[in-house]
Structure formats: structure tokens, C-alpha cells
Amino acid sequence: MCGIVGYVGAGEAVPLLLNGLGRLEYRGYDSAGLAVHSGSGLDLRKCAGRVEDLAQRLVANPVAGKAGIAHTRWATHGAPTRANAHPLTDCRGEVALVHNGVIENCDALRTKLSKLGHRFTSETDSEVVAHLIEEAFEGNLERAVAAALTRVEGTLGLAAMSVHDPARIVVARRGAPLLLGIGENEEATWVASDVAAVLEHTRNIVYLEDDEVAILTPSGHETINLGRDRGRVGWEPVPKEVSRIDWDLAKIEKAGYPHFMLREIHEQPHTVRDAMRGRLLAEEGTARLGGLDELRPDIDRAERIVLTGCGTSWHAALVGEYILEALARLPVEVEYASEFRYRDPIIAPGTLVGGISQSGETADTLAAVREAARLGAPTFGIVNVVGSTIARETRAGIYTHAGPEIGVASTKAFVAQVASLALLGLMIARRRGLGREEGRSFVRALDGLPALIGEVLATEDHIRRVAEEFADASNFLYLGRGPNFPIALEGALKLKEISYIHAEGYPAAEMKHGPIALIDENMPVVFMAPRGAVYSKVLLNIEEVKARGGRVIVLVTGRETDLGRKVDHVIPVPATLPLLQPIVNVVPLQLLAYHIAVLRGCDVDRPRNLAKTVTVE
Ligand code: AGP
């Protein structure tokens, strides 16, 4: 998904825009561009590639102005070329536009506009909006933007400037995140896709809702709600609440690590601690989740919980299913959000639906939660980004407090999600009869997790040595049982995302029903074999792989000796309760994927074709 940033104020816009774009690049890095109003006209600079490539171009061919808009792209329509880079303009170059989202009826609009004589210079869907604004323009940019929105279907967060207005930016939101930054010690107003782009300058944030248009000037903003959701197109200025962000800038820096991903992996002891802060009630042996208070009666009446999400968040939901069912004896179903939203799901009374999302903006998860609410289910969110759309649209929720996660491959947000699900499971279980003593021992185990993760991080050198042996692999299999099966999926996803090695995760026993055909001396197989009810079964699966010449890496709890002679590599991890072992077991898999990717020279923080927040379908 693309990243948008805009600035209007007394300062020089270009360095501020480039800096903001750099902070948004994890959202998409196919091309970059900006437009500034020099006072006499709109100047555009854009290129295929990274923000630093754009910065180079601006050194060679500078532009200047006190107001500007900028964009970093994740291509949906049209290849990552300079022509398809934003900003895009109308025929006369009088309107410049940057857009995040997808215009679903772009083909029909393009045909109509071409018939009216409009000439298109890109293959993008976004460019139609610039021409629609041109069509509607009668001297007032915001009115023209609003008129254009009445003809557009799809999702958008956009910012536009007109050659006629040197110190005005008009922005609009429908379905893609957009927020305003209000200058603290200066006359300045910002627009951005997320807070990381403006945090250096202000913590005063205004979140735009769907179908809102805002006019930005140095002295502030005026926000209009088009009221489309009330079935009419109006023009109603609305007061907007200013939220104060408590994240500090240091949180979005690398802090001396070579990559954000490695920094975030090493943050996880603190992350789990922060996710549980103020929520563990050791004496009562339960958890307090104030953000769910409003949903308490529904939780107590719940007969079924549906957890939904995408990617890593879906894996967290799978671990949550094991924890909630085992602890609270409450049936849980886990749904891919992209499937759930279109399959007319059965939402019987007593069904609660939880949307899990790091960004809180993932289009499929947002739509799944909206669909559940439309079908009458009470909804809650397990979300990391404060003030994000899923957080604001669900009736109640749990913030995971993992802090900003910049690396595209999610790591710390995952452990915070699973820790939050464990707290939820404990809270519900204690309200449904789980004994105080059992609750207390679960609280003690939760409380011990940060130290255990610290122990795993201390074995990084060993894991790097294992990575060195497998960095040239072209396939990997990950196998686990019970709550470690989702960790097999997550380990495989991490490796796929950042090293581009094909990898699959499977329930260990599922292997002999097909995947075992893949096993030979070139197939590394990672097993999770913590001591426990199915340990001996996993040992059998390991034997099956070794019998076919597979190379085995095994995660074991405690000091294992005899297994060491049977497998290629042993990665010892500290033991905890079986339901919480996934939080410990995922860390060595994150490190293994990270070091293999680094050894293969991959751009770990900006893996190809990916984006951190997927705001389109
Ligand atoms: C995970 O590393 C990926 N970045 C991706 O699968 C991600 O988990 C998915 O897009 C969901 O994102 P969300 O948690 O922000 O909703």
C-alpha cells in the first residue's frame, strides 16, 4: 500500500517531505515522487525506485516551496515505472494528486474521460481522479475533489494541490488510512498515511473518517463530512478531536541494529512485558482487560468466538484458538479475513467476532469485522496501532502495545498478539470456572515469558551458524504439533517473506499424507519438539524424515543429548507451559529466517513485492 505525506507551512517543504516519505517507505517502495508549489507553479519530481533515488534527483534538479505532497508507491495498477509514479496530474498540469488505495471503476471512468478528450499519461487507476477533479473544477479545489469522489468506487486516501492555491492542500479519505498532523511550535499542517511520517514534528494528530475531506493551510484545517454514509452528499464542517500520540521518535529508529526487523526481534522481552503491563492480576490469578469492559456481557454470554485476520495475524489467531479452547473451553473458529468477508458466514446468537491486526488497517480484516457487525455479531479488535480504523470501528478491544513495527515482516507484534490472546483466554476462563490456583500458575508463566525470550535471544550466534549452513537452500519445511503447528506456519512465512526461499508449514503428522514426497537431502526440515504430550510422536516424525535423508533442525526444550546424534542441528529453547511455548518457539525461527535472508543479501526490511499495511483487497 502506498505512503502519502503532505506539508503546508512556513518551512521548506522538500526536506520535510523526503524525510516523511523515508519513514513511510515500509508501506511500498516501487516508486517515489513529490509536488511542491513554488509560489508561481506546481513543480513535480518523481522516479521509479526508492526515496533515496528521488532525493538524488532532487539534488541534481532541485525544487522548492512551502507546500507540497509526496508519495511512495506499492504498485497495484501499472508497472513500477516513472510514468506510473505519483504525483499524477490532470491534462493541464494544474492539479497534482497522490493516492493510496484502489479505484475499482477506473476502467469505466478512463473510457468516459478519454471520450471527453482527457489524455492519460500513466497506466494507473489513480490518474482518473486527477482528471475527474479537472472535470469538476470551477475555481474551488475542495469542491472539485468532493465532486470527483461521488464518481469513484473503491478505496482512497488522497492529497491534491492546485496551481491556483499555493498554500492549500485538499485531502480526502475513504477506506484507506489518512491522518492530519497539527503543528506544535509552528504554523504548519501535515497529512500522512500514518503517524511515523509526522512524529518528528508533532504528536497532535487528527484521524480522518471515511468520506471526509479536509482543507489544509499553514494555520490549520477545516474538515468536511460528505455524509455519504447518510445517503446524501452534503457539505458539513465537522469539529475534529486532536489525539496526542505517546510514541517517541526513538521507537521508530534502528537503535544501532542493522535492520528494523532485528531490532524488533530483540525488543520482544519488553514487548511481551508491555503487552501484559497492568493486566496481570497475580493474586486473583486472572487478567484485566479494561478495553473489553463494554463487551463484558457479550463475552460472558458467548458460545463461540470467531477470530479473523491475515498473514501473521491469522497465525496468531490459530495459536489463540488452542489457548482459548484449552483454557476457557469455548469453541473458537479461525477465519482468513479475505474468505470470511465473502462467504456469508453464519453468525448465530452468542457469536463474538475478533479482528486481529497489527496495523489496524488491513482491508480484508476491516471488511471482515464490518461484515460480522452487519450480521449482528459483537466485535472486538486485537490491534497494535492506536487510533487505527479497526480499533475505532470495533466495539471494544485489546491494544497489544508492541510500539511501532517498521520491519515489513511482523515479529514483535506477533508475540504481543499471542500474549494478548493468552490474557483474553485467562480472563474468560477465570470467569467460567477455571480455579484461582490454575489461574495463578498461568499468570506466573506469563510473567516469566520475557526472561525466557531473553534466553533465546542469547543463543543468536548458534542460530546464525545454523543459518550459514542453509542459506543456499531453495526449499524448507516447518513441522509442529498442537499450538506449535501455527508456529511452523509462521516460521515458514518469515522465511518466505524475507529470503524468498519457498517454505511450507504443516502439522507434523500431516507430512506422511503428501509432503514427505518432497523429502531428500536438499530439503531442510525444521521441527518443533518441546517436551509434552506429543513429544514422542514428533520424534517418530523426525525418524521418518531422517529415513529419507532429510536434513533436520529441531527446537527442543531443555538440554537434549540423544536427539542431537540423530538430527543435523538442535536449537535448545527454554520450557514454559505448553500453551505459551509458541511465544518462545517463534523467536529462533524469526532469527533463523533473518540470518538466512541477510546471508543471501536480501533487503530484510523492504522485502520485494511486499508492504507493511495491505489497505487494498
Ligand atoms: C507478516 O510478516 C506480514 N507483514 C503480513 O502477513 C501481515 O501479517 C498481514 O498483512 C496482516 O497485517 P496486519 O496484522 O497489519 O493486519
XYZ file of C-alpha atoms and ligand atoms in Angstrom:
633
model
C 0.000 0.000 0.000
C 1.285 3.408 -0.726
C 2.512 6.064 1.675
C 1.337 9.666 1.461
C 2.738 12.727 3.222
C 1.953 16.393 2.724
C 3.052 19.642 4.345
C 1.921 23.259 4.255
C 3.615 25.772 6.495
C 6.397 28.300 6.820
C 9.232 25.784 6.368
C 10.893 24.403 3.236
C 8.644 21.521 2.173
C 11.061 19.289 0.197
C 13.369 18.080 3.020
C 10.337 17.568 5.274
C 8.524 15.556 2.607
C 11.574 13.415 1.823
C 12.049 12.682 5.500
C 8.394 11.768 5.910
C 8.493 9.532 2.833
C 11.534 7.757 4.231
C 9.508 6.888 7.327
C 6.647 5.571 5.191
C 8.716 3.514 2.782
C 7.797 0.257 4.521
C 4.335 0.788 3.046
C 5.585 0.459 -0.534
C 8.807 1.144 -2.377
C 8.196 0.713 -6.125
C 8.480 4.423 -6.965
C 8.505 7.826 -5.268
C 7.606 11.378 -6.131
C 6.574 14.781 -4.866
C 4.971 18.028 -5.992
C 5.594 21.421 -4.392
C 4.049 24.791 -5.069
C 6.905 27.218 -5.715
C 4.552 30.157 -5.402
C 4.366 30.520 -9.151
C 3.544 26.986 -10.143
C 3.479 23.289 -9.317
C 6.838 21.524 -9.668
C 6.931 17.733 -9.809
C 9.810 15.328 -9.373
C 9.335 11.549 -9.479
C 11.177 8.316 -10.293
C 10.919 4.549 -10.206
C 12.686 3.097 -7.165
C 13.353 4.257 -3.652
C 13.004 7.526 -1.786
C 16.777 7.882 -1.784
C 16.693 7.738 -5.612
C 14.191 10.613 -5.569
C 16.435 12.526 -3.147
C 19.330 12.071 -5.599
C 17.213 13.500 -8.414
C 16.322 16.494 -6.288
C 19.982 17.210 -5.608
C 20.555 17.272 -9.374
C 17.327 19.084 -10.158
C 16.003 20.839 -7.051
C 12.565 22.338 -6.468
C 11.400 24.490 -3.560
C 8.195 25.626 -1.913
C 6.332 25.933 1.370
C 3.622 23.450 0.473
C 3.859 20.015 -1.088
C 2.582 16.460 -1.334
C 4.631 13.279 -1.717
C 4.119 9.570 -2.321
C 5.903 6.245 -2.099
C 4.201 3.549 -4.158
C 3.186 -0.096 -3.923
C 2.071 -0.867 -7.445
C -1.441 -2.213 -7.997
C -2.266 -0.851 -11.486
C 0.679 -0.322 -13.835
C 4.301 -1.388 -13.510
C 6.684 0.393 -11.107
C 7.838 2.961 -13.677
C 8.449 6.721 -13.562
C 5.317 7.354 -15.654
C 3.185 5.464 -13.129
C 4.815 7.168 -10.145
C 2.784 9.711 -8.197
C 2.066 12.630 -8.159
C -0.229 12.327 -11.155
C -1.757 15.348 -12.852
C -4.698 16.436 -14.953
C -4.328 17.306 -18.646
C -3.187 20.894 -17.988
C -0.896 20.027 -15.094
C -2.903 22.361 -12.866
C -3.860 19.680 -10.364
C -1.353 17.302 -8.755
C -2.563 14.259 -6.861
C -1.157 11.471 -4.736
C -3.390 8.469 -3.948
C -3.318 5.369 -1.755
C -5.927 2.681 -2.409
C -7.625 1.205 -5.479
C -10.149 2.897 -7.813
C -12.281 -0.111 -8.737
C -14.236 1.585 -11.555
C -11.118 3.185 -13.072
C -11.509 1.484 -16.468
C -15.041 2.774 -16.987
C -14.055 6.252 -15.829
C -10.955 6.250 -18.032
C -13.064 5.385 -21.078
C -15.603 8.131 -20.293
C -12.915 10.734 -19.636
C -10.961 9.790 -22.759
C -14.164 10.270 -24.779
C -14.332 13.766 -23.253
C -10.801 14.420 -24.574
C -8.741 13.741 -21.463
C -5.240 12.437 -22.190
C -3.773 9.889 -19.768
C -0.025 9.693 -19.143
C 0.029 6.622 -16.876
C -1.462 3.132 -16.570
C -2.550 3.833 -13.009
C -6.077 3.708 -11.624
C -5.306 6.817 -9.548
C -4.879 9.167 -12.510
C -8.614 9.128 -13.248
C -9.167 11.089 -10.029
C -6.918 13.914 -11.248
C -8.981 14.151 -14.440
C -12.280 13.940 -12.539
C -11.109 16.877 -10.408
C -10.225 18.740 -13.621
C -13.713 17.977 -14.956
C -15.395 19.368 -11.819
C -13.041 22.280 -11.165
C -14.817 25.674 -11.031
C -12.175 27.529 -9.047
C -12.573 25.624 -5.746
C -10.333 22.600 -5.278
C -12.122 21.020 -2.318
C -15.478 21.188 -4.084
C -13.931 19.603 -7.164
C -12.375 16.835 -5.045
C -15.724 16.171 -3.354
C -17.462 16.021 -6.728
C -14.821 13.628 -8.035
C -15.392 11.337 -5.050
C -19.053 10.961 -5.925
C -17.978 9.199 -9.154
C -15.269 6.984 -7.704
C -15.747 3.425 -6.382
C -13.055 1.814 -4.264
C -10.694 2.863 -1.530
C -8.743 6.034 -1.289
C -6.609 8.251 0.827
C -5.564 11.153 -1.328
C -3.986 14.588 -1.280
C -4.284 17.139 -4.046
C -2.874 20.549 -4.829
C -3.881 23.120 -7.406
C -1.652 25.565 -9.244
C -4.177 28.233 -8.196
C -3.677 27.666 -4.449
C -0.020 27.977 -3.367
C -0.713 27.309 0.330
C -3.581 24.828 0.362
C -3.709 21.061 0.243
C -7.013 19.217 -0.062
C -7.147 15.651 1.271
C -9.845 13.002 1.338
C -10.328 9.611 2.957
C -12.490 6.621 2.095
C -11.332 3.205 3.212
C -7.577 3.932 3.304
C -5.930 5.449 6.382
C -5.214 9.195 6.467
C -4.449 11.485 9.349
C -3.529 15.129 9.911
C -0.619 16.431 11.967
C -1.211 19.780 13.679
C 1.982 21.859 14.042
C 3.017 22.232 17.710
C 5.529 25.061 17.830
C 4.985 26.299 14.297
C 2.255 27.264 11.865
C 2.142 24.038 9.893
C -0.305 21.311 8.957
C 0.579 17.823 7.798
C -1.247 14.957 6.138
C 0.080 11.405 6.268
C -0.868 7.749 5.830
C 0.465 7.033 9.304
C 1.920 8.786 12.274
C 5.520 7.702 11.626
C 5.786 10.364 8.892
C 4.998 13.301 11.186
C 6.094 12.129 14.652
C 9.350 14.077 14.328
C 7.368 17.317 14.086
C 4.179 16.859 16.073
C 2.280 14.453 18.334
C -1.031 16.255 17.764
C -2.940 14.000 15.418
C -6.396 14.212 13.840
C -7.767 10.970 12.420
C -9.952 11.378 9.332
C -13.032 9.210 8.968
C -14.392 7.758 5.747
C -15.922 10.324 3.363
C -14.208 13.245 4.995
C -12.464 15.953 3.006
C -10.065 18.326 4.760
C -8.602 21.619 3.600
C -5.114 22.185 4.986
C -3.470 25.579 5.347
C -0.498 26.692 7.470
C -2.865 27.890 10.195
C -4.842 24.660 10.446
C -7.508 22.592 8.775
C -11.210 22.541 8.059
C -12.779 19.107 7.773
C -15.959 18.424 5.861
C -18.006 15.259 6.214
C -19.604 14.474 2.882
C -22.187 12.469 4.774
C -22.305 9.796 2.035
C -22.982 7.236 4.725
C -26.199 9.064 5.427
C -27.319 8.570 1.832
C -26.807 12.147 0.679
C -23.883 14.265 -0.455
C -23.585 17.239 1.858
C -21.048 19.835 2.908
C -20.931 19.832 6.672
C -17.866 21.192 8.508
C -17.215 18.866 11.431
C -15.208 19.504 14.597
C -12.324 17.033 14.879
C -10.752 15.711 18.051
C -6.968 16.078 18.361
C -5.303 12.934 19.785
C -1.900 13.070 21.463
C 0.492 10.266 20.369
C 2.704 8.829 23.159
C 5.196 7.046 20.929
C 8.585 8.754 20.892
C 10.853 9.112 17.874
C 13.424 6.678 19.257
C 10.809 3.978 18.798
C 10.956 4.353 15.040
C 14.754 4.355 14.752
C 17.050 1.323 14.278
C 18.793 1.931 17.599
C 22.120 0.684 16.243
C 20.753 -2.516 14.717
C 21.440 -3.142 11.006
C 17.731 -3.683 10.369
C 14.423 -2.701 11.982
C 13.471 -6.404 11.916
C 16.465 -7.394 14.090
C 15.788 -4.509 16.453
C 12.150 -5.610 16.742
C 13.141 -9.254 17.344
C 15.403 -8.110 20.189
C 12.682 -5.878 21.621
C 10.397 -8.867 22.289
C 11.134 -9.357 26.019
C 9.982 -5.732 26.509
C 7.156 -6.184 24.009
C 5.636 -9.076 25.947
C 6.136 -7.179 29.188
C 4.395 -4.106 27.716
C 1.527 -6.214 26.334
C 0.871 -7.520 29.854
C 1.589 -4.311 31.787
C -1.186 -3.547 34.256
C -3.195 -6.525 33.006
C -1.895 -9.412 35.121
C -3.665 -9.887 38.478
C -1.329 -12.289 40.235
C -3.354 -12.533 43.460
C -6.660 -13.366 41.717
C -4.867 -15.479 39.088
C -6.550 -13.687 36.216
C -6.154 -10.877 33.709
C -7.829 -7.462 33.480
C -8.562 -6.161 30.007
C -10.247 -2.807 30.544
C -10.650 -2.259 26.802
C -13.177 -5.114 26.738
C -15.338 -3.811 29.589
C -18.048 -2.669 27.215
C -18.260 -6.154 25.772
C -18.256 -7.967 29.127
C -21.951 -9.120 28.987
C -21.422 -10.418 25.432
C -18.221 -12.195 26.486
C -19.998 -13.854 29.402
C -22.842 -14.964 27.096
C -20.513 -16.043 24.291
C -20.973 -19.572 22.957
C -18.457 -19.214 20.155
C -15.622 -16.913 19.196
C -14.567 -16.321 15.593
C -11.051 -14.909 15.230
C -10.138 -13.413 11.884
C -7.081 -11.798 10.329
C -4.481 -12.087 7.578
C -0.922 -13.384 7.327
C 0.931 -13.370 10.618
C -2.146 -12.125 12.445
C -4.032 -15.163 11.175
C -1.268 -17.345 12.620
C -1.666 -15.574 15.972
C -5.387 -16.334 15.802
C -4.585 -20.032 15.300
C -2.445 -20.077 18.461
C -5.262 -18.163 20.192
C -7.686 -20.926 19.232
C -5.585 -23.513 21.082
C -5.253 -21.267 24.154
C -8.897 -20.140 24.380
C -10.343 -23.605 23.795
C -7.965 -25.291 26.254
C -8.291 -22.662 28.983
C -11.862 -21.414 28.640
C -13.426 -24.481 26.916
C -15.053 -22.024 24.498
C -15.344 -23.098 20.830
C -13.156 -20.929 18.609
C -13.038 -20.751 14.825
C -10.248 -19.072 12.921
C -11.066 -17.471 9.591
C -8.971 -15.952 6.836
C -10.466 -12.457 6.726
C -10.386 -12.383 2.931
C -12.535 -15.537 2.834
C -14.780 -14.708 5.789
C -15.946 -11.407 4.299
C -17.383 -13.038 1.166
C -18.683 -16.373 2.337
C -21.906 -15.159 4.001
C -20.789 -16.554 7.356
C -23.223 -17.991 9.870
C -23.348 -15.665 12.847
C -25.629 -17.301 15.389
C -26.561 -15.501 18.614
C -23.756 -15.851 21.137
C -21.064 -15.451 18.479
C -18.308 -12.939 19.181
C -16.009 -11.881 16.336
C -12.456 -10.674 16.948
C -10.347 -8.992 14.273
C -6.589 -9.333 14.785
C -4.367 -6.814 13.053
C -1.011 -5.160 13.749
C -1.729 -2.132 11.578
C -5.456 -1.996 12.240
C -5.844 -1.003 8.584
C -5.705 -4.279 6.641
C -8.575 -4.014 4.183
C -9.697 -7.659 4.348
C -9.687 -7.748 8.154
C -11.530 -4.426 8.353
C -14.144 -5.703 5.920
C -14.494 -8.984 7.810
C -15.128 -7.134 11.058
C -17.624 -4.822 9.352
C -19.396 -7.844 7.835
C -19.613 -9.538 11.233
C -21.068 -6.364 12.749
C -23.541 -6.090 9.856
C -24.630 -9.670 10.631
C -25.196 -8.711 14.275
C -22.080 -10.057 15.992
C -20.453 -8.037 18.778
C -16.945 -7.324 17.521
C -13.626 -6.665 19.203
C -10.168 -5.901 17.920
C -6.699 -7.057 18.929
C -4.742 -4.238 17.363
C -1.330 -2.618 17.705
C -1.670 0.785 16.029
C -3.526 3.150 18.335
C -6.347 5.036 16.656
C -6.331 2.815 13.577
C -9.579 2.085 11.751
C -10.196 -1.429 13.111
C -9.586 -0.096 16.626
C -12.049 2.737 16.065
C -14.694 0.573 14.355
C -14.783 -2.415 16.711
C -16.918 -2.077 19.821
C -14.094 -2.938 22.182
C -10.608 -4.297 22.042
C -7.134 -5.015 23.266
C -4.231 -2.806 22.251
C -1.118 -5.023 22.022
C 1.272 -2.163 22.981
C 4.114 -3.523 20.817
C 5.028 0.047 19.737
C 5.633 0.946 16.095
C 6.626 -2.078 13.973
C 8.592 -0.895 10.948
C 10.046 -4.111 9.551
C 7.616 -5.450 6.916
C 7.970 -8.961 8.326
C 5.997 -8.908 11.561
C 7.804 -10.219 14.639
C 7.211 -8.384 17.940
C 3.589 -7.640 17.002
C 3.022 -11.405 16.702
C 4.271 -12.230 20.198
C 2.235 -9.292 21.560
C -0.864 -10.643 19.761
C -0.391 -14.153 21.206
C 0.289 -12.735 24.681
C -2.923 -10.676 24.374
C -4.864 -13.783 23.329
C -3.434 -15.633 26.334
C -4.640 -12.814 28.612
C -8.068 -12.984 26.961
C -8.187 -16.762 27.403
C -7.231 -16.470 31.061
C -9.774 -13.707 31.748
C -12.629 -15.665 30.163
C -11.534 -18.965 31.737
C -11.470 -17.483 35.240
C -14.996 -16.155 34.635
C -16.073 -19.630 33.526
C -14.771 -21.656 36.404
C -11.018 -22.022 35.989
C -9.642 -22.289 39.514
C -7.666 -19.475 41.169
C -4.604 -21.712 41.609
C -4.577 -22.718 37.931
C -5.028 -19.051 37.100
C -2.130 -18.099 39.347
C 0.222 -20.630 37.754
C -0.767 -19.359 34.308
C -0.072 -15.777 35.462
C 3.335 -16.863 36.777
C 4.143 -18.498 33.452
C 3.083 -15.373 31.543
C 5.160 -13.254 33.875
C 8.179 -15.440 33.146
C 7.985 -15.139 29.368
C 10.175 -12.026 28.872
C 13.111 -13.725 30.615
C 12.673 -16.887 28.543
C 12.652 -14.885 25.303
C 15.829 -13.189 26.551
C 17.428 -16.617 26.935
C 16.575 -17.479 23.337
C 17.998 -14.183 22.055
C 21.249 -15.047 23.833
C 21.617 -18.093 21.530
C 21.590 -15.918 18.387
C 25.187 -16.828 17.441
C 24.277 -20.521 17.415
C 21.220 -19.822 15.249
C 23.346 -17.735 12.853
C 25.720 -20.701 12.454
C 22.751 -22.936 11.600
C 21.589 -20.292 9.110
C 25.026 -20.321 7.431
C 24.547 -23.997 6.570
C 21.152 -23.496 4.970
C 21.432 -20.060 3.343
C 21.596 -21.614 -0.118
C 18.544 -23.850 0.340
C 15.727 -23.453 -2.174
C 13.004 -25.104 -0.101
C 12.198 -25.533 3.585
C 9.578 -27.455 5.575
C 8.448 -26.468 9.057
C 6.610 -29.005 11.211
C 4.913 -28.714 14.566
C 2.042 -30.196 16.536
C -0.733 -28.619 18.589
C -0.164 -24.901 19.280
C 3.218 -25.239 17.591
C 1.622 -26.039 14.237
C 0.779 -22.334 13.715
C 4.401 -21.581 14.665
C 5.501 -23.877 11.841
C 3.312 -21.773 9.542
C 4.750 -18.548 10.972
C 8.369 -19.769 10.682
C 7.735 -20.668 7.037
C 6.088 -17.300 6.358
C 9.007 -15.360 7.850
C 11.491 -17.247 5.679
C 9.364 -16.805 2.535
C 8.818 -13.107 3.132
C 12.419 -12.025 3.580
C 14.641 -14.662 1.906
C 12.333 -15.619 -0.973
C 13.014 -19.327 -0.237
C 9.896 -21.445 -0.835
C 8.818 -22.772 2.557
C 5.765 -24.540 3.952
C 4.470 -25.221 7.420
C 2.492 -28.334 8.270
C 1.120 -30.245 11.231
C 3.946 -32.776 11.754
C 1.677 -35.793 11.383
C 0.256 -34.430 8.136
C 3.588 -34.927 6.444
C 3.133 -38.564 5.548
C -0.073 -37.663 3.703
C 1.891 -35.984 0.940
C 4.674 -33.528 1.813
C 7.009 -36.398 2.710
C 7.366 -36.865 -1.050
C 9.428 -33.667 -1.023
C 11.961 -35.015 1.433
C 15.518 -35.634 0.235
C 18.994 -34.444 1.214
C 18.180 -30.978 -0.177
C 15.135 -30.415 1.969
C 15.830 -28.828 5.346
C 13.062 -29.634 7.815
C 12.543 -27.594 10.985
C 10.731 -29.410 13.792
C 9.310 -28.017 16.999
C 9.747 -30.774 19.581
C 9.036 -29.356 23.020
C 8.659 -31.891 25.785
C 4.994 -32.707 26.306
C 2.062 -34.894 25.377
C 3.034 -35.347 21.713
C 6.835 -35.276 22.089
C 7.243 -38.972 21.306
C 5.029 -38.551 18.235
C 7.242 -35.757 16.951
C 10.295 -37.993 17.449
C 8.631 -40.544 15.147
C 8.066 -37.847 12.523
C 11.745 -36.885 12.806
C 12.729 -40.503 12.218
C 10.515 -40.588 9.081
C 12.326 -37.542 7.675
C 15.787 -38.793 8.582
C 14.942 -42.126 6.929
C 14.540 -40.237 3.630
C 17.768 -38.301 4.002
C 16.148 -35.052 5.109
C 18.294 -32.522 6.995
C 16.697 -31.809 10.337
C 16.837 -28.763 12.571
C 14.932 -29.331 15.812
C 13.789 -26.936 18.513
C 13.849 -28.741 21.849
C 13.103 -27.690 25.406
C 15.761 -28.422 27.996
C 19.178 -29.910 27.357
C 18.624 -32.727 24.800
C 21.544 -35.077 24.132
C 20.460 -38.303 22.366
C 18.358 -36.394 19.811
C 21.470 -34.426 18.953
C 23.067 -37.530 17.454
C 20.038 -38.183 15.225
C 19.498 -34.742 13.742
C 21.644 -32.134 11.980
C 21.079 -29.242 14.361
C 19.493 -28.813 17.791
C 18.256 -25.417 18.923
C 17.521 -25.560 22.661
C 14.747 -23.255 23.901
C 13.624 -22.762 27.499
C 10.442 -24.542 28.541
C 7.214 -22.978 29.701
C 3.564 -24.075 29.751
C 2.678 -25.914 26.511
C 0.052 -23.277 25.616
C 2.635 -20.496 25.939
C 5.561 -22.369 24.353
C 4.674 -20.924 20.892
C 5.675 -17.430 22.101
C 9.157 -18.769 22.928
C 9.459 -21.111 19.939
C 8.756 -18.432 17.328
C 11.836 -16.373 18.282
C 14.541 -18.775 16.992
C 12.521 -19.164 13.781
C 12.456 -15.369 13.348
C 16.248 -15.276 13.864
C 16.839 -18.217 11.505
C 14.843 -16.502 8.746
C 16.555 -13.180 9.438
C 20.104 -14.546 9.238
C 19.404 -16.656 6.155
C 17.979 -13.566 4.427
C 20.970 -11.428 5.432
C 23.373 -14.119 4.205
C 21.506 -14.145 0.868
C 21.925 -10.348 0.630
C 18.159 -9.702 0.774
C 16.733 -6.331 1.820
C 15.276 -7.630 5.070
C 13.269 -4.527 5.977
C 11.949 -3.960 2.455
C 11.286 -7.396 1.012
C 10.308 -7.395 -2.648
C 6.667 -7.170 -3.635
C 5.523 -6.741 -0.013
C 4.125 -3.878 2.004
C 3.611 -3.458 5.713
C -0.018 -2.459 5.602
C -2.308 -4.016 2.989
C -5.118 -1.490 2.549
C -6.454 -2.896 -0.701
C -8.127 -6.229 -1.415
C 3.652 -10.543 8.166
O 5.012 -10.537 8.377
C 3.228 -9.761 7.003
N 3.661 -8.425 7.064
C 1.748 -9.876 6.703
O 1.427 -11.215 6.522
C 0.820 -9.292 7.773
O 0.809 -10.102 8.896
C -0.604 -9.190 7.211
O -0.569 -8.352 6.098
C -1.583 -8.673 8.251
O -1.232 -7.394 8.634
P -1.931 -6.747 9.926
O -1.564 -7.558 11.113
O -1.390 -5.352 9.961
O -3.410 -6.771 9.671
